[in-house]
Amino acid sequence: STPPKPPADHRELATAQGLFTTSTYSPGSPLLLPNGADMFIKLTSFLRSLYPQFGFREVITPTIYKQSLWERSGHWVNYAEDMFAVRGRGATGSTAGEAGEDEEFGLKPMNCPGHCLLFASEKRSYRDLPVRFADFSPLHRNEISGALSGLTRVRRFHQDDGHIFCRPAQIEAEIKRTMEFIQLVYSDVFDLGPYRLVLSTRPTDNFIGTIAEWDAAEAQLTRALDSTGREWTLNAGDGAFYGPKIDVILRDSDGKEHQTATIQLDFQLPQRFGLSYTAPAPELEAHGAVGPDTDPELLATSGSVTPVIIHRAVLGSLERFLALLIEHYNGRYPLWLSPRPMIFLTVGQSEAELAALQRVVEQVPGNAPFADVGRRGEALLHVETDTSARGLGKKVHEAKAAGYNIIGVVGPRDAVKGTVSLEVGG
Ligand SMILES: [Zn+2]
């Protein structure tokens, strides 16, 4: 029998495929080369294509915020060690808190506070909820340097981050919907897994909010988990400081486990930012208890209610997910995700062959001359060419080794007949 294949390491494959590099000038912050950036952009485009279906609108938010914002969010007390401080003109740090003029800034480790500012920027009614924001902003966390490696242990990364601002009565439905999103991406599209669900509950110390609020949040997550019909386990005391959460733990082909998607309930942050919406029967609304049987007299009175925030990421860190995909596909990606989808080789270097090659390339979506405006909207398929003088066998061999999905060959006879021979899945 053949010995088991050694597990692929994303760093080796990524180096061979020119996906990313690192530099001592910015430890833990991978520099994506064109092939890596190509895959990163395709992942974000893929998610963007799903957002309308799941009711998300994308937003664009700042990278730095004043210390007073982080004090308001609770990060300055609970998370300051892992944050980068930013100083500069008008931000010397000589004034602390209270939105002073000369406060230092913090480089954001999370998008949530910015999304709270967006929610608070408009008057909201119960009819507007849920409000769902998505954000691909870069995030920075000051991880200890000894732990930094590849695309998985980093200081700078991106998430397919999202925040759902909803009515208490909408929590279960929103969590179920998020589970469907996860199922679609992990099982139907990438065929990853299996994955397991883990509920993490209140830590013993260093948490914000009351124990009663935590108990209520944990009860809702438990009901949502039970309703999925999937197996789930309890990780008591492992919640973040601001709320209980559900993690998706993915098992890769080598049996290694990775924490990827997260769904986190948060009753604290909306209070800290004074977020509210108006609704009938506010006392009942706050407990998710408004229904068809509610007393019409109570419904006649409107008032202010605090929304619930659900933090959620489907892929989690895009960098980490990319590393998983590199290993999952062992460097041989599906056409839509491939940074090397297509290469055309010439047999010789005659004028006729080079001209024929040019005509073939222009037929590929997105590669038409700019003047052909009508075709600009087509999905771009990046095409490379090899017109070098080396032998065809060597060129084909190299193209296969490099992982091109489609290899096309244009020879002297093709130049006359207007044909090209293709090899798919080389
Ligand atoms: Zn968040």
Coordinates of C-alpha atoms and ligand atoms in Angstrom, one line a residue:
S1 CA 0.0 0.0 0.0
T2 CA 1.1 3.6 -0.6
P3 CA 2.2 5.5 2.5
P4 CA -0.1 8.4 3.5
K5 CA 0.7 11.7 1.8
P6 CA 2.4 14.2 4.1
P7 CA 0.0 17.0 5.0
A8 CA 0.3 20.0 2.7
D9 CA 1.6 23.1 4.3
H10 CA 0.0 26.3 3.0
R11 CA 3.3 28.2 3.3
E12 CA 5.2 25.8 1.0
L13 CA 2.4 25.7 -1.6
A14 CA 1.9 29.5 -1.4
T15 CA 5.6 30.1 -2.0
A16 CA 5.6 27.7 -5.0
Q17 CA 2.6 29.5 -6.4
G18 CA 3.7 33.1 -5.7
L19 CA 0.7 33.8 -3.4
F20 CA 2.3 35.9 -0.6
T21 CA 5.5 36.9 1.1
T22 CA 6.4 38.3 4.5
S23 CA 8.9 40.9 5.7
T24 CA 10.7 41.7 8.9
Y25 CA 9.6 45.3 8.3
S26 CA 6.0 44.3 9.2
P27 CA 6.0 41.0 11.2
G28 CA 2.8 39.1 11.1
S29 CA 1.4 41.1 8.1
P30 CA 1.5 39.0 5.0
L31 CA 2.1 40.8 1.7
L32 CA -0.1 39.3 -0.9
L33 CA 1.5 38.9 -4.4
P34 CA -0.7 39.2 -7.5
N35 CA -1.7 35.5 -7.4
G36 CA -2.6 35.6 -3.7
A37 CA -4.5 39.0 -4.1
D38 CA -6.4 37.4 -7.0
M39 CA -7.7 34.6 -4.8
F40 CA -8.4 37.0 -1.9
I41 CA -10.5 39.3 -4.3
K42 CA -12.4 36.2 -5.6
L43 CA -13.3 35.2 -2.1
T44 CA -14.6 38.6 -1.2
S45 CA -16.5 38.8 -4.6
F46 CA -18.0 35.4 -3.9
L47 CA -19.3 36.6 -0.5
R48 CA -20.5 39.9 -1.9
S49 CA -22.6 38.0 -4.4
L50 CA -24.3 36.2 -1.5
Y51 CA -25.0 39.3 0.6
P52 CA -28.2 40.4 -1.1
Q53 CA -29.7 37.0 -0.6
F54 CA -28.8 37.1 3.2
G55 CA -29.9 40.8 3.6
F56 CA -26.5 42.3 4.2
R57 CA -25.4 45.8 3.0
E58 CA -21.7 46.4 2.8
V59 CA -20.2 49.5 4.7
I60 CA -16.8 51.2 4.7
T61 CA -15.4 52.3 8.1
P62 CA -12.3 53.9 9.6
T63 CA -9.2 52.1 10.6
I64 CA -8.3 54.3 13.6
Y65 CA -10.6 55.6 16.4
K66 CA -9.8 57.7 19.4
Q67 CA -9.1 56.1 22.8
S68 CA -12.4 57.4 24.1
L69 CA -14.3 55.2 21.6
W70 CA -12.4 52.1 22.8
E71 CA -13.2 53.2 26.4
R72 CA -16.8 53.3 25.5
S73 CA -16.8 49.9 23.8
G74 CA -14.9 48.3 26.7
H75 CA -11.9 47.4 24.6
W76 CA -9.5 49.8 26.4
V77 CA -10.0 48.0 29.7
N78 CA -10.4 44.4 28.4
Y79 CA -8.3 44.4 25.1
A80 CA -5.7 47.2 25.3
E81 CA -2.8 44.8 25.4
D82 CA -3.7 43.4 22.0
M83 CA -4.2 46.8 20.4
F84 CA -1.8 49.0 18.6
A85 CA -1.8 52.6 19.7
V86 CA -1.5 55.3 17.1
R87 CA 0.1 58.7 17.8
G88 CA 0.7 61.6 15.5
R89 CA -0.2 65.3 14.9
G90 CA -3.1 66.2 17.2
A91 CA -2.9 62.7 18.8
T92 CA 0.0 62.8 21.2
G93 CA -2.0 61.1 23.9
S94 CA -1.7 64.0 26.3
T95 CA -5.5 64.1 26.7
A96 CA -7.1 60.8 27.8
G97 CA -10.8 59.9 27.3
E98 CA -13.8 62.1 27.0
A99 CA -13.2 62.6 23.2
G100 CA -10.4 65.1 24.0
E101 CA -8.6 66.9 21.2
D102 CA -5.2 65.3 21.8
E103 CA -6.1 61.7 22.6
E104 CA -4.1 58.9 21.1
F105 CA -5.9 56.6 18.6
G106 CA -6.2 52.8 18.6
L107 CA -5.8 50.7 15.4
K108 CA -9.1 48.7 15.3
P109 CA -9.0 45.1 16.2
M110 CA -12.7 44.7 15.4
N111 CA -15.4 46.5 13.4
C112 CA -18.2 46.4 15.9
P113 CA -17.8 49.9 17.5
G114 CA -17.8 51.5 14.0
H115 CA -20.9 49.7 13.1
C116 CA -22.6 50.9 16.3
L117 CA -21.8 54.5 15.2
L118 CA -23.5 53.7 11.8
F119 CA -26.5 52.2 13.5
A120 CA -26.8 55.3 15.8
S121 CA -26.5 57.7 12.8
E122 CA -30.2 57.3 11.9
K123 CA -33.5 57.0 13.8
R124 CA -34.5 53.4 13.7
S125 CA -38.0 51.8 14.0
Y126 CA -38.8 48.2 14.7
R127 CA -39.9 48.0 11.1
D128 CA -36.3 48.7 10.0
L129 CA -34.8 45.8 11.9
P130 CA -32.9 43.6 11.4
V131 CA -30.2 46.0 10.1
R132 CA -27.3 44.0 8.7
F133 CA -23.9 45.5 8.0
A134 CA -21.0 43.7 6.3
D135 CA -17.4 45.0 6.3
F136 CA -14.1 43.6 4.9
S137 CA -11.8 46.2 6.7
P138 CA -8.3 45.3 7.6
L139 CA -7.9 44.6 11.3
H140 CA -4.9 44.7 13.6
R141 CA -4.2 42.7 16.7
N142 CA -0.8 42.9 18.4
E143 CA -0.1 39.2 18.8
I144 CA 3.1 38.2 20.5
S145 CA 5.8 37.9 17.8
G146 CA 6.8 34.3 18.7
A147 CA 3.4 33.0 17.5
L148 CA 3.4 34.7 14.1
S149 CA 3.4 32.4 11.0
G150 CA 2.2 32.4 7.4
L151 CA -1.4 33.3 6.9
T152 CA -2.7 31.8 10.1
R153 CA -0.9 33.6 12.9
V154 CA -1.0 37.2 11.9
R155 CA -1.2 40.7 13.2
R156 CA -3.0 42.2 10.2
F157 CA -5.9 40.4 8.7
H158 CA -9.4 40.8 7.2
Q159 CA -12.7 39.2 8.2
D160 CA -15.9 38.8 6.3
D161 CA -17.2 40.6 9.3
G162 CA -20.9 41.3 9.8
H163 CA -23.1 42.8 12.5
I164 CA -26.9 42.2 12.8
F165 CA -28.8 44.7 14.8
C166 CA -32.1 43.0 15.6
R167 CA -35.1 42.9 17.9
P168 CA -34.8 40.4 20.8
A169 CA -37.6 38.4 19.2
Q170 CA -35.5 38.0 16.0
I171 CA -32.4 36.4 17.5
E172 CA -33.3 32.8 16.9
A173 CA -34.3 33.4 13.2
E174 CA -31.1 35.4 12.5
I175 CA -28.9 32.7 14.1
K176 CA -30.6 30.0 12.0
R177 CA -30.2 32.1 8.9
T178 CA -26.5 32.5 9.7
M179 CA -26.2 28.8 10.1
E180 CA -27.7 28.3 6.6
F181 CA -25.1 30.8 5.2
I182 CA -22.3 28.7 6.8
Q183 CA -23.8 25.5 5.5
L184 CA -24.0 26.9 2.0
V185 CA -20.4 28.1 2.0
Y186 CA -18.7 25.2 3.8
S187 CA -20.6 22.2 2.5
D188 CA -22.2 23.2 -0.8
V189 CA -19.5 25.4 -2.3
F190 CA -16.2 24.4 -0.8
D191 CA -17.0 20.8 0.3
L192 CA -15.1 21.5 3.6
G193 CA -15.6 19.7 6.8
P194 CA -17.1 18.0 8.6
Y195 CA -17.5 20.8 11.1
R196 CA -18.8 20.9 14.6
L197 CA -20.6 23.6 16.6
V198 CA -19.4 24.7 20.0
L199 CA -21.3 27.0 22.5
S200 CA -18.9 29.1 24.6
T201 CA -20.4 30.5 27.8
R202 CA -19.6 33.2 30.4
P203 CA -16.0 33.4 31.5
T204 CA -15.5 33.3 35.3
D205 CA -14.0 36.8 35.5
N206 CA -13.2 39.8 33.3
F207 CA -16.7 40.0 31.7
I208 CA -19.0 42.9 31.2
G209 CA -22.8 42.9 31.9
T210 CA -24.8 41.1 34.5
I211 CA -25.1 37.3 35.0
A212 CA -28.8 37.5 34.3
E213 CA -28.1 39.0 30.9
W214 CA -25.6 36.3 30.1
D215 CA -28.1 33.6 31.2
A216 CA -30.7 35.0 28.8
A217 CA -28.3 35.2 25.9
E218 CA -27.0 31.6 26.5
A219 CA -30.6 30.3 26.6
Q220 CA -31.3 31.8 23.1
L221 CA -28.2 30.4 21.6
T222 CA -29.0 27.0 23.0
R223 CA -32.4 27.0 21.5
A224 CA -31.0 28.1 18.1
L225 CA -28.4 25.3 18.3
D226 CA -31.0 22.7 19.2
S227 CA -33.1 23.8 16.2
T228 CA -30.3 23.0 13.7
G229 CA -30.5 19.3 14.4
R230 CA -26.7 19.2 14.4
E231 CA -24.6 17.9 17.2
W232 CA -23.1 20.6 19.4
T233 CA -20.9 20.8 22.5
L234 CA -20.5 23.1 25.4
N235 CA -17.3 25.0 26.1
A236 CA -18.2 26.4 29.6
G237 CA -16.4 29.6 30.5
D238 CA -14.8 30.1 27.1
G239 CA -17.0 33.0 25.9
A240 CA -15.6 36.5 25.0
F241 CA -15.8 39.2 27.6
Y242 CA -18.9 40.7 26.0
G243 CA -21.2 37.7 25.3
P244 CA -21.6 34.0 24.7
K245 CA -20.8 32.6 21.2
I246 CA -21.2 29.8 18.8
D247 CA -18.0 28.7 17.0
V248 CA -17.6 26.5 14.0
I249 CA -14.7 24.1 14.3
L250 CA -13.7 22.7 11.0
R251 CA -11.8 19.5 10.7
D252 CA -9.5 19.4 7.7
S253 CA -8.4 16.4 5.6
D254 CA -5.5 15.7 8.0
G255 CA -7.9 15.7 11.0
K256 CA -6.5 19.0 12.3
E257 CA -9.2 21.4 13.7
H258 CA -9.6 25.0 12.9
Q259 CA -11.8 27.6 14.4
T260 CA -13.4 29.6 11.5
A261 CA -16.9 30.9 11.6
T262 CA -18.2 32.7 14.7
I263 CA -21.7 33.8 15.8
Q264 CA -21.6 36.0 18.8
L265 CA -24.5 37.4 20.7
D266 CA -24.0 40.8 22.4
F267 CA -26.4 42.5 24.8
Q268 CA -23.6 44.8 26.2
L269 CA -22.3 46.8 23.2
P270 CA -25.7 48.3 22.2
Q271 CA -26.1 49.5 25.8
R272 CA -22.6 51.0 25.9
F273 CA -23.4 52.9 22.7
G274 CA -26.9 53.9 23.8
L275 CA -28.4 52.3 20.7
S276 CA -32.2 52.2 20.4
Y277 CA -35.2 51.8 18.1
T278 CA -38.8 52.7 18.6
A279 CA -41.4 50.0 19.0
P280 CA -45.0 49.5 20.3
A281 CA -45.3 48.0 23.8
P282 CA -41.6 48.6 24.6
E283 CA -41.6 46.6 27.9
L284 CA -42.8 43.5 26.1
E285 CA -40.7 44.2 23.0
A286 CA -37.5 44.2 25.1
H287 CA -38.2 40.6 26.1
G288 CA -39.2 39.5 22.6
A289 CA -42.7 39.0 24.0
V290 CA -44.8 41.0 21.5
G291 CA -47.2 38.6 19.6
P292 CA -50.6 38.3 17.9
D293 CA -52.2 38.1 21.4
T294 CA -50.6 41.3 22.7
D295 CA -53.2 43.7 24.3
P296 CA -54.0 46.4 21.7
E297 CA -53.9 49.0 24.5
L298 CA -50.2 48.2 25.2
L299 CA -49.5 48.3 21.4
A300 CA -50.9 51.8 21.2
T301 CA -47.9 53.1 23.2
S302 CA -44.5 53.4 21.5
G303 CA -41.2 53.7 23.2
S304 CA -37.4 53.2 23.0
V305 CA -35.9 49.7 23.0
T306 CA -32.3 48.5 22.9
P307 CA -31.5 46.3 20.0
V308 CA -29.4 43.1 20.2
I309 CA -26.2 42.8 18.2
I310 CA -25.1 39.5 16.6
H311 CA -21.5 39.6 15.5
R312 CA -20.9 37.1 12.8
A313 CA -18.2 35.9 10.4
V314 CA -18.8 33.1 8.0
L315 CA -15.2 32.5 6.7
G316 CA -13.7 34.3 9.8
S317 CA -10.2 35.6 9.0
L318 CA -9.9 35.6 5.2
E319 CA -6.2 35.0 5.4
R320 CA -6.7 31.9 7.6
F321 CA -9.5 30.6 5.4
L322 CA -7.2 31.1 2.3
A323 CA -4.6 29.0 4.1
L324 CA -7.2 26.3 4.7
L325 CA -8.3 26.4 1.0
I326 CA -4.7 26.1 -0.2
E327 CA -4.3 22.9 1.8
H328 CA -7.8 21.7 1.1
Y329 CA -7.3 21.8 -2.6
N330 CA -3.6 21.0 -2.3
G331 CA -2.8 23.9 -4.7
R332 CA -5.2 22.7 -7.4
Y333 CA -8.1 25.1 -7.3
P334 CA -11.5 25.2 -9.0
L335 CA -11.5 27.3 -12.1
W336 CA -13.4 30.2 -10.5
L337 CA -11.0 30.5 -7.6
S338 CA -7.8 29.7 -9.4
P339 CA -5.1 32.4 -9.7
R340 CA -3.9 30.6 -12.8
P341 CA -7.0 29.6 -14.7
M342 CA -5.6 29.6 -18.2
I343 CA -2.4 29.7 -20.2
F344 CA -1.9 29.6 -23.9
L345 CA 1.4 28.3 -25.3
T346 CA 2.7 28.6 -28.8
V347 CA 4.5 25.8 -30.6
G348 CA 6.9 28.1 -32.4
Q349 CA 7.4 31.9 -32.7
S350 CA 6.2 32.6 -36.2
E351 CA 4.3 35.9 -36.9
A352 CA 1.3 33.8 -37.8
E353 CA 1.3 31.9 -34.5
L354 CA 1.7 35.1 -32.4
A355 CA -1.1 36.8 -34.3
A356 CA -3.3 33.7 -33.8
L357 CA -2.5 33.6 -30.1
Q358 CA -3.5 37.2 -29.8
R359 CA -6.9 36.5 -31.5
V360 CA -7.5 33.6 -29.2
V361 CA -6.7 35.6 -26.0
E362 CA -9.1 38.3 -27.0
Q363 CA -11.9 35.7 -27.2
V364 CA -11.5 34.9 -23.5
P365 CA -14.0 36.8 -21.3
G366 CA -12.5 40.1 -19.9
N367 CA -9.6 40.0 -22.3
A368 CA -11.1 41.8 -25.2
P369 CA -9.5 45.1 -26.3
F370 CA -10.8 48.1 -24.2
A371 CA -12.7 49.4 -27.2
D372 CA -15.0 46.4 -27.0
V373 CA -17.1 48.1 -24.2
G374 CA -20.0 45.7 -24.5
R375 CA -17.9 42.8 -23.2
R376 CA -16.3 44.6 -20.2
G377 CA -19.0 43.4 -17.8
E378 CA -18.1 39.7 -18.4
A379 CA -16.3 37.9 -15.5
L380 CA -12.6 38.3 -16.0
L381 CA -10.6 35.2 -16.7
H382 CA -7.0 36.0 -16.2
V383 CA -5.0 34.6 -19.2
E384 CA -1.2 34.1 -19.4
T385 CA 0.8 33.2 -22.4
D386 CA 4.1 31.4 -23.1
T387 CA 5.7 32.2 -26.4
S388 CA 9.2 31.3 -25.4
A389 CA 11.5 29.4 -27.8
R390 CA 11.6 26.3 -25.5
G391 CA 10.2 23.0 -26.6
L392 CA 6.4 22.5 -26.4
G393 CA 6.8 19.4 -24.2
K394 CA 8.7 21.4 -21.6
K395 CA 6.3 24.3 -21.7
V396 CA 3.3 22.0 -21.2
H397 CA 5.0 20.2 -18.4
E398 CA 5.8 23.5 -16.6
A399 CA 2.2 24.8 -17.1
K400 CA 0.8 21.5 -15.5
A401 CA 3.2 21.7 -12.6
A402 CA 2.2 25.4 -12.0
G403 CA -1.4 24.3 -11.7
Y404 CA -3.1 26.0 -14.7
N405 CA -6.6 24.8 -15.0
I406 CA -6.8 25.1 -18.8
I407 CA -3.8 24.9 -21.1
G408 CA -4.2 26.0 -24.7
V409 CA -1.8 25.3 -27.5
V410 CA -1.5 27.4 -30.7
G411 CA 0.6 25.9 -33.5
P412 CA 1.3 26.7 -37.2
R413 CA -1.7 24.7 -38.3
D414 CA -4.0 26.4 -35.8
A415 CA -2.8 29.7 -37.1
V416 CA -4.1 28.8 -40.5
K417 CA -7.3 27.1 -39.5
G418 CA -8.1 29.5 -36.6
T419 CA -8.2 26.7 -34.0
V420 CA -6.7 26.0 -30.6
S421 CA -6.2 22.7 -28.8
L422 CA -7.1 22.8 -25.2
E423 CA -6.2 20.6 -22.2
V424 CA -8.6 21.0 -19.3
G425 CA -7.7 20.1 -15.7
G426 CA -4.0 19.7 -16.5
Ligands
ZN1 ZN -18.1 42.4 16.1

